[in-house]
């Protein structure tokens, strides 16, 4: 439906006809009313987002739909004292699934709600050249802005029936940002337009009948972006609303950067992650994303937190007992409700996820055996299991930790060993204080969902490995997580977590999984992972322990 995709930009713009300004050339004008369709491409965020816009400046109103009407935003400047913005979007929580809701943002004297253009304002642009774009003879108009270290170059491709005639017909808009301090490009986005019409229907600006609108939930710092996401792209300033959010992010998570260079790099990461998060939330998925403490991290730093180092070495695990298949299983299970799960922890920038999955399985087994919830030491496993093939903060496997515990007679509690440091340390322990004496460990039949359910029901929280190498997982917030690009092969698993239950939400079966990225991540540190097609490999490499 949308013909002009960003990938065609360089291919279609090869034939330059004029490279010098022509006399009498007027700045394009799109008029005070129009309807337009297009696709926003954010290369750094790996997003292509279709949209449709209606604009009526004289009527003081606008509307923009995203993802084929999945999300709609309205900007009605004649409503209220200073205008009102509305956003109609599907909402998924722990108690409802894809319920359409309307949220409202009231303008203020300092920040009124105004009609939002889907096209850039060409005032201040200079004519650059004429060239073909996507088969159309286009004028190219250019604007360059500089604020501090940031130099942004904007270009707009338009066609006209006759030279200088308006309204012009837009075909393409692109922004390229360069940071002189970093010596690199820090931003880029492209918008391809189609189906331009200088007309709208008054009914296009009506809110759905019978829908009541309330305030956005949570703190209000991001509400203006959520209510009008395209605003940050249709402007010619190097600093937008997303950049202002960075200040609130630094304050909330107490970020202190080493110097100006690091600050610029972190802001760069943050801006593109926020754009990705907001765009994905407009796509009507079965889950939602949110800005969390990882939003300024690089992909390399995020990868360091996925510390599973799978090997081809056979282990001494017991085979899964076939008699468990005869168990009558409950429809849902949550070991948190019984006290078998200790609080969510934070592994920090250390590839020790395997130690958290291992201790989680041990803590669950110990609870089932004694009825007591005891917090065990991940740091001990990080420090002491090198001789069994683990590499501390550089990754490891749960079964190797179990082998070490079997040989040495148990594991220390977190209290007796000392706190978790997020780095490799000196191994130390008192044998008389060891607990959770492991008799054996068992590999659940790979890929068998019913077997994993039975293991959870019979033996408690179970260590599992998953494919977590997706930005959507890094910023998961709530709902049933299903990532089409997630793999489930043994060699694809890069992160260890703890399965603590299962259930069904709105017809979608899920695993209840505890992560080790703090309570800032996910739903208080937890994620509901879809069982569909063994998504992300939850059932591929699961292991539970049996205590002596």
Short mmCIF file of C-alpha atoms in Angstrom, two decimals:
data_model
loop_
_atom_site.label_atom_id
_atom_site.label_comp_id
_atom_site.label_asym_id
_atom_site.label_seq_id
_atom_site.Cartn_x
_atom_site.Cartn_y
_atom_site.Cartn_z
CA UNK A 1 0.00 0.00 0.00
CA UNK A 2 2.89 2.28 0.70
CA UNK A 3 5.05 2.37 -2.42
CA UNK A 4 8.06 4.34 -1.38
CA UNK A 5 10.25 2.56 1.14
CA UNK A 6 13.44 3.94 2.61
CA UNK A 7 15.55 1.17 1.12
CA UNK A 8 14.95 2.67 -2.33
CA UNK A 9 16.35 6.09 -1.49
CA UNK A 10 19.86 5.73 -2.90
CA UNK A 11 18.77 3.59 -5.85
CA UNK A 12 16.12 6.00 -7.09
CA UNK A 13 18.02 9.26 -6.69
CA UNK A 14 20.90 8.79 -9.08
CA UNK A 15 20.11 11.13 -11.98
CA UNK A 16 20.91 14.76 -11.12
CA UNK A 17 19.69 17.31 -13.64
CA UNK A 18 20.55 20.63 -11.99
CA UNK A 19 22.98 21.45 -9.20
CA UNK A 20 22.66 25.23 -9.00
CA UNK A 21 19.77 27.38 -7.74
CA UNK A 22 17.24 28.47 -10.34
CA UNK A 23 15.76 31.95 -10.27
CA UNK A 24 12.14 32.33 -9.25
CA UNK A 25 12.06 29.10 -7.29
CA UNK A 26 9.60 29.44 -4.38
CA UNK A 27 9.70 27.56 -1.10
CA UNK A 28 7.19 24.67 -1.24
CA UNK A 29 3.84 25.16 0.46
CA UNK A 30 1.61 22.20 1.29
CA UNK A 31 -1.43 24.29 2.13
CA UNK A 32 -3.49 24.53 5.30
CA UNK A 33 -5.33 21.26 4.77
CA UNK A 34 -4.22 17.86 3.52
CA UNK A 35 -4.39 14.10 3.85
CA UNK A 36 -1.20 12.04 3.46
CA UNK A 37 0.12 8.51 3.87
CA UNK A 38 3.67 7.41 4.48
CA UNK A 39 6.29 5.19 6.08
CA UNK A 40 8.70 6.31 8.80
CA UNK A 41 12.04 4.49 8.71
CA UNK A 42 14.35 4.60 11.74
CA UNK A 43 17.49 2.71 10.64
CA UNK A 44 19.24 2.88 14.02
CA UNK A 45 16.15 1.51 15.76
CA UNK A 46 15.43 -1.05 13.00
CA UNK A 47 11.88 0.23 12.58
CA UNK A 48 9.62 0.85 9.56
CA UNK A 49 6.33 2.34 10.69
CA UNK A 50 3.41 3.13 8.34
CA UNK A 51 1.24 6.14 9.18
CA UNK A 52 -1.63 8.22 7.83
CA UNK A 53 -2.18 11.89 8.60
CA UNK A 54 -5.00 14.44 8.40
CA UNK A 55 -4.21 18.14 8.88
CA UNK A 56 -6.58 21.12 9.05
CA UNK A 57 -4.83 24.26 10.26
CA UNK A 58 -7.84 26.55 9.84
CA UNK A 59 -10.02 24.08 11.76
CA UNK A 60 -7.32 23.85 14.47
CA UNK A 61 -7.18 20.07 14.35
CA UNK A 62 -5.09 17.14 13.19
CA UNK A 63 -5.01 13.37 13.41
CA UNK A 64 -2.29 10.81 12.78
CA UNK A 65 -2.78 7.03 12.70
CA UNK A 66 0.08 4.54 13.07
CA UNK A 67 0.40 0.93 11.91
CA UNK A 68 -2.74 1.03 9.75
CA UNK A 69 -4.92 2.54 12.48
CA UNK A 70 -3.64 0.39 15.32
CA UNK A 71 -2.98 3.62 17.24
CA UNK A 72 -4.61 7.00 16.60
CA UNK A 73 -3.60 10.41 17.92
CA UNK A 74 -5.70 13.58 17.77
CA UNK A 75 -4.52 17.16 18.34
CA UNK A 76 -7.49 19.49 18.85
CA UNK A 77 -6.24 22.97 19.67
CA UNK A 78 -9.77 24.44 19.89
CA UNK A 79 -10.67 22.11 22.78
CA UNK A 80 -10.13 23.20 26.37
CA UNK A 81 -8.22 26.33 27.31
CA UNK A 82 -4.98 25.40 25.56
CA UNK A 83 -5.90 22.46 23.36
CA UNK A 84 -6.23 18.74 24.08
CA UNK A 85 -4.33 15.77 22.71
CA UNK A 86 -5.87 12.29 22.58
CA UNK A 87 -4.34 8.88 22.00
CA UNK A 88 -6.41 5.77 21.27
CA UNK A 89 -4.37 2.63 21.70
CA UNK A 90 -4.64 -1.05 22.61
CA UNK A 91 -3.61 -1.71 26.22
CA UNK A 92 -2.42 -5.02 27.64
CA UNK A 93 -1.92 -5.51 31.37
CA UNK A 94 -1.99 -8.46 33.74
CA UNK A 95 -5.80 -8.30 33.80
CA UNK A 96 -6.77 -7.25 30.25
CA UNK A 97 -5.59 -7.99 26.74
CA UNK A 98 -5.49 -5.50 23.84
CA UNK A 99 -8.32 -3.37 25.21
CA UNK A 100 -8.77 -0.16 23.22
CA UNK A 101 -8.46 2.86 25.50
CA UNK A 102 -8.36 6.62 25.11
CA UNK A 103 -5.83 8.77 26.96
CA UNK A 104 -5.92 12.54 27.17
CA UNK A 105 -3.25 15.23 27.57
CA UNK A 106 -4.32 18.81 28.22
CA UNK A 107 -2.24 21.63 26.84
CA UNK A 108 -0.97 24.48 28.98
CA UNK A 109 -0.16 28.13 28.43
CA UNK A 110 3.53 27.25 28.22
CA UNK A 111 3.00 24.13 26.09
CA UNK A 112 -0.30 24.30 24.18
CA UNK A 113 -1.59 21.48 22.01
CA UNK A 114 -1.46 22.59 18.37
CA UNK A 115 -2.39 20.87 15.10
CA UNK A 116 0.42 18.45 14.23
CA UNK A 117 1.68 18.52 10.67
CA UNK A 118 2.64 15.24 9.06
CA UNK A 119 4.86 17.21 6.69
CA UNK A 120 7.83 19.40 7.63
CA UNK A 121 7.58 23.18 7.51
CA UNK A 122 9.79 24.14 4.53
CA UNK A 123 10.34 27.73 5.73
CA UNK A 124 14.08 28.22 6.13
CA UNK A 125 14.91 25.53 3.56
CA UNK A 126 17.08 26.45 0.58
CA UNK A 127 16.71 25.07 -2.92
CA UNK A 128 19.56 22.63 -3.62
CA UNK A 129 18.97 20.78 -6.89
CA UNK A 130 16.55 18.88 -9.10
CA UNK A 131 16.70 15.10 -9.43
CA UNK A 132 14.53 12.08 -9.99
CA UNK A 133 13.15 10.32 -6.95
CA UNK A 134 11.12 7.12 -7.35
CA UNK A 135 10.36 8.06 -10.94
CA UNK A 136 9.26 11.63 -10.16
CA UNK A 137 11.13 14.78 -11.14
CA UNK A 138 11.65 16.47 -7.76
CA UNK A 139 13.01 19.66 -6.31
CA UNK A 140 15.34 19.01 -3.38
CA UNK A 141 15.23 21.54 -0.54
CA UNK A 142 17.83 21.58 2.21
CA UNK A 143 18.06 22.95 5.75
CA UNK A 144 21.07 22.77 8.08
CA UNK A 145 20.85 23.49 11.82
CA UNK A 146 23.67 23.51 14.36
CA UNK A 147 23.29 23.42 18.15
CA UNK A 148 26.41 22.70 20.17
CA UNK A 149 28.15 19.64 18.78
CA UNK A 150 25.13 18.54 16.75
CA UNK A 151 24.75 19.41 13.09
CA UNK A 152 21.54 18.22 11.47
CA UNK A 153 20.93 18.24 7.74
CA UNK A 154 17.33 17.97 6.51
CA UNK A 155 16.33 17.37 2.89
CA UNK A 156 12.88 17.41 1.35
CA UNK A 157 11.94 16.02 -2.09
CA UNK A 158 8.85 17.62 -3.67
CA UNK A 159 7.27 17.69 -7.13
CA UNK A 160 5.07 20.38 -8.69
CA UNK A 161 2.88 20.37 -11.80
CA UNK A 162 4.64 23.58 -12.85
CA UNK A 163 7.76 25.41 -11.62
CA UNK A 164 7.01 27.36 -8.46
CA UNK A 165 3.40 26.20 -8.21
CA UNK A 166 1.99 25.26 -4.79
CA UNK A 167 0.74 23.17 -3.12
CA UNK A 168 3.72 20.98 -3.82
CA UNK A 169 3.48 17.19 -3.69
CA UNK A 170 5.86 15.64 -1.12
CA UNK A 171 7.64 12.37 -1.83
CA UNK A 172 10.51 12.04 0.63
CA UNK A 173 12.03 13.65 3.73
CA UNK A 174 15.24 12.68 5.45
CA UNK A 175 17.36 13.83 8.35
CA UNK A 176 21.03 13.09 8.93
CA UNK A 177 22.61 14.13 12.24
CA UNK A 178 26.35 14.48 12.73
CA UNK A 179 28.08 14.95 16.07
CA UNK A 180 31.31 16.91 15.73
CA UNK A 181 32.44 15.86 19.22
CA UNK A 182 32.11 12.15 18.48
CA UNK A 183 33.10 12.52 14.84
CA UNK A 184 30.24 10.30 13.71
CA UNK A 185 26.62 10.29 12.64
CA UNK A 186 24.34 10.05 15.66
CA UNK A 187 20.91 10.12 14.06
CA UNK A 188 19.10 9.34 10.85
CA UNK A 189 15.49 8.95 9.86
CA UNK A 190 13.60 8.81 6.57
CA UNK A 191 9.96 9.43 5.70
CA UNK A 192 8.46 8.35 2.38
CA UNK A 193 5.15 9.96 1.43
CA UNK A 194 2.33 8.88 -0.86
CA UNK A 195 -1.34 9.61 -1.64
CA UNK A 196 -1.12 13.35 -0.95
CA UNK A 197 -4.48 15.14 -1.19
CA UNK A 198 -5.28 18.78 -0.29
CA UNK A 199 -8.64 17.74 1.21
CA UNK A 200 -9.97 16.26 4.45
CA UNK A 201 -13.41 15.33 5.78
CA UNK A 202 -14.56 16.89 9.10
CA UNK A 203 -15.53 13.38 10.25
CA UNK A 204 -11.87 12.36 10.08
CA UNK A 205 -11.25 14.34 13.27
CA UNK A 206 -14.09 12.84 15.34
CA UNK A 207 -13.17 10.63 18.28
CA UNK A 208 -14.83 7.18 18.25
CA UNK A 209 -18.38 7.39 19.55
CA UNK A 210 -18.95 6.30 23.13
CA UNK A 211 -15.28 6.24 24.10
CA UNK A 212 -14.36 8.01 27.33
CA UNK A 213 -10.86 9.39 27.74
CA UNK A 214 -8.77 9.63 30.90
CA UNK A 215 -5.27 10.72 31.86
CA UNK A 216 -2.18 8.72 30.94
CA UNK A 217 -1.11 6.32 33.70
CA UNK A 218 2.17 6.88 35.48
CA UNK A 219 4.49 9.91 35.62
CA UNK A 220 3.79 12.64 33.10
CA UNK A 221 7.25 13.33 31.72
CA UNK A 222 6.71 11.25 28.54
CA UNK A 223 3.02 11.97 27.98
CA UNK A 224 3.50 14.61 25.27
CA UNK A 225 5.65 12.23 23.22
CA UNK A 226 3.18 9.38 23.67
CA UNK A 227 0.26 11.58 22.64
CA UNK A 228 2.07 12.97 19.58
CA UNK A 229 5.00 10.73 18.57
CA UNK A 230 5.65 12.18 15.10
CA UNK A 231 6.34 15.61 16.58
CA UNK A 232 9.96 14.76 17.30
CA UNK A 233 10.56 13.88 13.63
CA UNK A 234 8.72 16.72 11.90
CA UNK A 235 10.91 19.56 13.13
CA UNK A 236 14.31 21.05 12.39
CA UNK A 237 15.88 21.26 15.82
CA UNK A 238 18.66 18.93 17.00
CA UNK A 239 16.97 18.81 20.41
CA UNK A 240 13.50 17.28 20.74
CA UNK A 241 11.21 15.97 23.45
CA UNK A 242 13.09 12.66 23.58
CA UNK A 243 16.31 14.50 24.41
CA UNK A 244 14.55 16.22 27.31
CA UNK A 245 13.46 12.80 28.59
CA UNK A 246 17.13 11.90 28.92
CA UNK A 247 17.50 14.37 31.77
CA UNK A 248 14.69 12.67 33.69
CA UNK A 249 16.23 9.27 32.95
CA UNK A 250 19.59 10.35 34.38
CA UNK A 251 17.92 11.66 37.51
CA UNK A 252 15.75 8.57 38.07
CA UNK A 253 18.59 6.09 37.66
CA UNK A 254 21.28 8.35 39.16
CA UNK A 255 23.47 8.32 36.06
CA UNK A 256 26.83 10.11 36.27
CA UNK A 257 28.92 9.98 33.12
CA UNK A 258 32.68 10.28 32.93
CA UNK A 259 32.85 13.18 30.48
CA UNK A 260 31.00 14.99 27.70
CA UNK A 261 31.93 12.35 25.14
CA UNK A 262 30.35 9.56 27.18
CA UNK A 263 27.30 11.74 27.84
CA UNK A 264 26.78 12.24 24.10
CA UNK A 265 27.14 8.51 23.43
CA UNK A 266 24.70 7.58 26.20
CA UNK A 267 22.17 10.13 24.98
CA UNK A 268 22.52 8.70 21.48
CA UNK A 269 21.72 5.19 22.79
CA UNK A 270 18.81 6.52 24.83
CA UNK A 271 17.15 8.46 21.99
CA UNK A 272 17.14 5.50 19.62
CA UNK A 273 15.99 3.05 22.27
CA UNK A 274 13.09 5.35 23.24
CA UNK A 275 12.02 5.68 19.61
CA UNK A 276 12.12 1.91 19.25
CA UNK A 277 10.11 1.37 22.45
CA UNK A 278 7.39 3.85 21.52
CA UNK A 279 7.11 2.57 17.95
CA UNK A 280 6.82 -1.05 19.06
CA UNK A 281 4.11 -0.08 21.53
CA UNK A 282 2.09 1.37 18.65
CA UNK A 283 2.28 -1.91 16.73
CA UNK A 284 -0.47 -3.66 18.72
CA UNK A 285 1.65 -6.53 20.02
CA UNK A 286 0.67 -9.00 22.74
CA UNK A 287 3.09 -7.25 25.10
CA UNK A 288 4.34 -3.76 25.91
CA UNK A 289 7.79 -2.25 26.23
CA UNK A 290 8.96 0.53 28.54
CA UNK A 291 12.01 2.66 29.20
CA UNK A 292 14.05 1.01 31.93
CA UNK A 293 17.52 1.26 33.46
CA UNK A 294 19.06 -0.30 30.33
CA UNK A 295 17.95 2.48 27.97
CA UNK A 296 21.38 4.14 27.74
CA UNK A 297 23.31 0.89 27.28
CA UNK A 298 25.09 -0.18 24.11
CA UNK A 299 24.30 -3.48 22.43
CA UNK A 300 27.72 -4.74 23.54
CA UNK A 301 26.89 -3.96 27.17
CA UNK A 302 23.51 -5.67 26.87
CA UNK A 303 25.19 -8.71 25.34
CA UNK A 304 27.52 -8.91 28.35
CA UNK A 305 24.47 -9.59 30.53
CA UNK A 306 23.58 -12.64 28.47
CA UNK A 307 26.20 -14.98 29.89
CA UNK A 308 25.26 -18.50 28.82
CA UNK A 309 28.29 -20.22 27.30
CA UNK A 310 26.92 -23.46 25.91
CA UNK A 311 29.37 -26.24 25.18
CA UNK A 312 29.21 -29.57 23.42
CA UNK A 313 30.57 -31.32 26.52
CA UNK A 314 28.15 -34.02 27.70
CA UNK A 315 27.05 -33.62 31.29
CA UNK A 316 26.05 -36.15 33.92
CA UNK A 317 22.39 -35.17 34.07
CA UNK A 318 19.75 -37.79 34.77
CA UNK A 319 17.24 -38.58 32.01
CA UNK A 320 13.79 -37.13 32.40
CA UNK A 321 11.54 -39.68 34.17
CA UNK A 322 8.84 -40.88 31.80
CA UNK A 323 6.38 -41.55 34.65
CA UNK A 324 5.97 -37.79 35.13
CA UNK A 325 3.98 -37.69 31.91
CA UNK A 326 1.11 -39.38 33.76
CA UNK A 327 0.76 -36.49 36.20
CA UNK A 328 -2.46 -34.50 36.20
CA UNK A 329 -1.23 -30.93 35.93
CA UNK A 330 -3.03 -27.78 37.07
CA UNK A 331 -4.02 -25.22 34.45
CA UNK A 332 -1.71 -22.67 36.03
CA UNK A 333 1.15 -22.60 38.51
CA UNK A 334 3.03 -19.81 40.28
CA UNK A 335 5.64 -20.86 42.83
CA UNK A 336 5.88 -17.29 44.11
CA UNK A 337 2.51 -17.76 45.80
CA UNK A 338 3.90 -20.61 47.90
CA UNK A 339 7.06 -18.80 49.01
CA UNK A 340 9.48 -20.86 46.92
CA UNK A 341 11.00 -17.92 45.05
CA UNK A 342 13.43 -15.40 46.54
CA UNK A 343 13.35 -11.69 45.57
CA UNK A 344 14.50 -10.56 42.12
CA UNK A 345 18.18 -9.61 41.99
CA UNK A 346 20.42 -7.60 39.67
CA UNK A 347 23.40 -9.28 38.01
CA UNK A 348 24.72 -5.85 36.86
CA UNK A 349 27.06 -5.69 33.83
CA UNK A 350 28.35 -9.20 34.43
CA UNK A 351 27.61 -12.34 32.43
CA UNK A 352 26.64 -14.28 35.55
CA UNK A 353 23.02 -15.02 34.62
CA UNK A 354 23.82 -18.74 34.82
CA UNK A 355 24.62 -18.39 38.55
CA UNK A 356 21.25 -16.74 39.22
CA UNK A 357 19.38 -19.46 37.31
CA UNK A 358 21.33 -22.14 39.20
CA UNK A 359 20.72 -20.65 42.65
CA UNK A 360 17.07 -20.06 41.77
CA UNK A 361 16.57 -23.76 41.04
CA UNK A 362 18.46 -24.67 44.22
CA UNK A 363 16.43 -22.23 46.34
CA UNK A 364 13.21 -23.73 45.00
CA UNK A 365 14.34 -27.29 45.66
CA UNK A 366 15.46 -26.34 49.16
CA UNK A 367 12.07 -24.78 49.87
CA UNK A 368 10.23 -27.90 48.70
CA UNK A 369 12.45 -30.02 50.95
CA UNK A 370 12.52 -27.88 54.12
CA UNK A 371 9.68 -25.38 53.78
CA UNK A 372 12.19 -22.56 54.31
CA UNK A 373 13.10 -19.85 51.82
CA UNK A 374 16.86 -19.31 51.87
CA UNK A 375 18.81 -16.86 49.67
CA UNK A 376 21.85 -18.64 48.24
CA UNK A 377 25.09 -17.09 46.98
CA UNK A 378 25.55 -16.39 43.29
CA UNK A 379 28.90 -14.81 44.09
CA UNK A 380 30.22 -18.14 45.37
CA UNK A 381 29.44 -19.79 42.03
CA UNK A 382 31.04 -16.90 40.14
CA UNK A 383 34.20 -17.15 42.26
CA UNK A 384 34.58 -20.88 42.78
CA UNK A 385 33.38 -22.92 39.76
CA UNK A 386 36.13 -22.08 37.27
CA UNK A 387 37.59 -25.57 37.60
CA UNK A 388 34.35 -27.00 36.25
CA UNK A 389 34.39 -24.87 33.10
CA UNK A 390 32.55 -21.71 34.16
CA UNK A 391 34.12 -18.32 33.53
CA UNK A 392 32.66 -16.05 36.18
CA UNK A 393 31.38 -12.81 34.67
CA UNK A 394 32.33 -14.05 31.21
CA UNK A 395 29.67 -16.72 31.20
CA UNK A 396 28.95 -20.26 32.26
CA UNK A 397 26.38 -23.04 32.52
CA UNK A 398 24.12 -24.05 35.37
CA UNK A 399 24.96 -27.76 35.25
CA UNK A 400 28.63 -27.00 35.83
CA UNK A 401 27.64 -25.17 39.01
CA UNK A 402 25.59 -28.19 40.08
CA UNK A 403 28.59 -30.46 39.46
CA UNK A 404 30.77 -28.24 41.67
CA UNK A 405 28.17 -28.25 44.44
CA UNK A 406 27.87 -32.04 44.27
CA UNK A 407 31.64 -32.42 44.70
CA UNK A 408 32.07 -29.83 47.46
CA UNK A 409 29.00 -30.73 49.50
CA UNK A 410 26.74 -27.73 49.02
CA UNK A 411 26.60 -23.97 48.56
CA UNK A 412 26.84 -21.03 50.94
CA UNK A 413 23.98 -18.73 51.74
CA UNK A 414 24.33 -15.16 50.50
CA UNK A 415 24.61 -14.02 54.10
CA UNK A 416 27.45 -16.36 55.05
CA UNK A 417 29.45 -15.90 51.84
CA UNK A 418 29.05 -12.16 51.44
CA UNK A 419 27.12 -9.96 49.06
CA UNK A 420 27.05 -10.14 45.29
CA UNK A 421 29.59 -7.74 43.71
CA UNK A 422 28.93 -8.01 39.97
CA UNK A 423 32.56 -8.99 39.30
CA UNK A 424 34.90 -11.93 39.72
CA UNK A 425 36.23 -12.38 43.25
CA UNK A 426 38.33 -14.63 45.47
CA UNK A 427 36.77 -17.98 46.30
CA UNK A 428 36.26 -18.46 50.04
CA UNK A 429 33.84 -20.48 52.16
CA UNK A 430 33.46 -22.51 55.32
CA UNK A 431 32.42 -26.10 54.61
CA UNK A 432 30.43 -26.25 57.82
CA UNK A 433 28.05 -23.56 56.55
CA UNK A 434 27.18 -25.20 53.21
CA UNK A 435 23.57 -26.08 52.43
CA UNK A 436 21.47 -27.40 49.51
CA UNK A 437 23.36 -30.67 49.06
CA UNK A 438 22.69 -31.72 45.46
CA UNK A 439 22.05 -35.41 44.82
CA UNK A 440 21.51 -35.09 41.06
CA UNK A 441 20.26 -32.83 38.31
CA UNK A 442 17.97 -33.69 35.43
CA UNK A 443 17.67 -32.36 31.90
CA UNK A 444 14.04 -31.92 30.88
CA UNK A 445 13.32 -33.47 27.49
CA UNK A 446 14.33 -30.77 25.03
CA UNK A 447 11.43 -28.96 23.38
CA UNK A 448 8.78 -30.89 25.33
CA UNK A 449 6.43 -28.28 26.82
CA UNK A 450 4.40 -30.80 28.81
CA UNK A 451 7.57 -32.25 30.30
CA UNK A 452 8.66 -28.80 31.48
CA UNK A 453 5.24 -28.20 33.02
CA UNK A 454 5.51 -31.51 34.86
CA UNK A 455 9.02 -30.68 36.07
CA UNK A 456 7.84 -27.33 37.40
CA UNK A 457 4.88 -28.92 39.15
CA UNK A 458 6.83 -31.82 40.68
CA UNK A 459 10.26 -30.29 41.38
CA UNK A 460 9.66 -26.55 41.60
CA UNK A 461 11.43 -23.60 39.92
CA UNK A 462 13.56 -24.78 37.01
CA UNK A 463 16.64 -23.26 35.37
CA UNK A 464 16.10 -22.56 31.67
CA UNK A 465 18.10 -20.93 28.88
CA UNK A 466 16.59 -18.63 26.27
CA UNK A 467 17.39 -16.55 23.21
CA UNK A 468 17.39 -13.04 24.69
CA UNK A 469 19.39 -11.28 21.96
CA UNK A 470 16.53 -9.01 20.93
CA UNK A 471 15.93 -5.38 21.75
CA UNK A 472 12.28 -6.17 22.43
CA UNK A 473 13.35 -8.44 25.31
CA UNK A 474 15.68 -5.81 26.78
CA UNK A 475 12.76 -3.39 27.19
CA UNK A 476 9.89 -5.80 27.90
CA UNK A 477 7.36 -4.42 30.38
CA UNK A 478 4.20 -6.56 30.51
CA UNK A 479 1.94 -8.85 28.53
CA UNK A 480 2.76 -12.17 26.87
CA UNK A 481 6.13 -11.83 25.16
CA UNK A 482 6.26 -13.34 21.67
CA UNK A 483 9.15 -12.38 19.39
CA UNK A 484 8.88 -13.77 15.83
CA UNK A 485 12.65 -13.47 15.37
CA UNK A 486 13.40 -15.47 18.52
CA UNK A 487 15.13 -18.80 17.93
CA UNK A 488 14.90 -21.99 19.97
CA UNK A 489 17.85 -24.13 18.90
CA UNK A 490 20.40 -25.19 21.49
CA UNK A 491 23.10 -23.05 19.87
CA UNK A 492 20.79 -20.00 19.87
CA UNK A 493 20.37 -19.78 23.65
CA UNK A 494 22.41 -17.00 25.24
CA UNK A 495 20.76 -16.13 28.57
CA UNK A 496 19.87 -18.15 31.67
CA UNK A 497 16.70 -17.43 33.65
CA UNK A 498 14.38 -19.22 36.07
CA UNK A 499 10.98 -20.65 35.14
CA UNK A 500 8.72 -20.40 38.20
CA UNK A 501 5.34 -21.26 36.72
CA UNK A 502 2.99 -21.21 33.76
CA UNK A 503 -0.51 -20.12 32.83
CA UNK A 504 -2.80 -18.71 30.16
CA UNK A 505 -3.65 -15.06 29.49
CA UNK A 506 -6.43 -14.27 27.03
CA UNK A 507 -5.96 -17.61 25.32
CA UNK A 508 -2.18 -17.34 25.15
CA UNK A 509 -0.24 -20.01 27.11
CA UNK A 510 2.86 -18.61 28.77
CA UNK A 511 5.81 -19.44 31.00
CA UNK A 512 6.28 -17.30 34.11
CA UNK A 513 9.98 -16.46 34.09
CA UNK A 514 12.16 -14.68 36.65
CA UNK A 515 15.03 -12.63 35.22
CA UNK A 516 18.10 -11.23 37.01
CA UNK A 517 18.10 -7.69 35.60
CA UNK A 518 16.57 -6.05 38.72
CA UNK A 519 12.97 -5.09 39.45
CA UNK A 520 13.37 -2.11 37.09
CA UNK A 521 13.18 -4.59 34.22
CA UNK A 522 9.98 -6.22 33.00
CA UNK A 523 7.05 -6.65 35.36
CA UNK A 524 8.95 -6.25 38.65
CA UNK A 525 11.69 -8.45 37.21
CA UNK A 526 9.42 -11.07 35.63
CA UNK A 527 8.30 -11.84 32.07
CA UNK A 528 5.47 -13.92 30.64
CA UNK A 529 7.04 -15.81 27.73
CA UNK A 530 4.80 -17.31 25.07
CA UNK A 531 4.73 -21.10 24.72
CA UNK A 532 3.85 -20.77 21.03
CA UNK A 533 6.32 -22.73 18.90
CA UNK A 534 8.64 -22.93 21.93
CA UNK A 535 9.35 -19.24 21.34
CA UNK A 536 12.85 -18.19 22.45
CA UNK A 537 13.63 -21.77 23.49
CA UNK A 538 12.27 -21.79 27.04
CA UNK A 539 11.71 -25.56 26.83
CA UNK A 540 14.91 -26.34 24.91
CA UNK A 541 17.45 -26.53 27.72
CA UNK A 542 15.71 -26.80 31.11
CA UNK A 543 17.33 -28.36 34.19
CA UNK A 544 16.05 -29.06 37.71
CA UNK A 545 17.89 -30.37 40.76
CA UNK A 546 17.18 -33.05 43.34
CA UNK A 547 18.61 -32.60 46.83
CA UNK A 548 20.01 -35.30 49.10
#
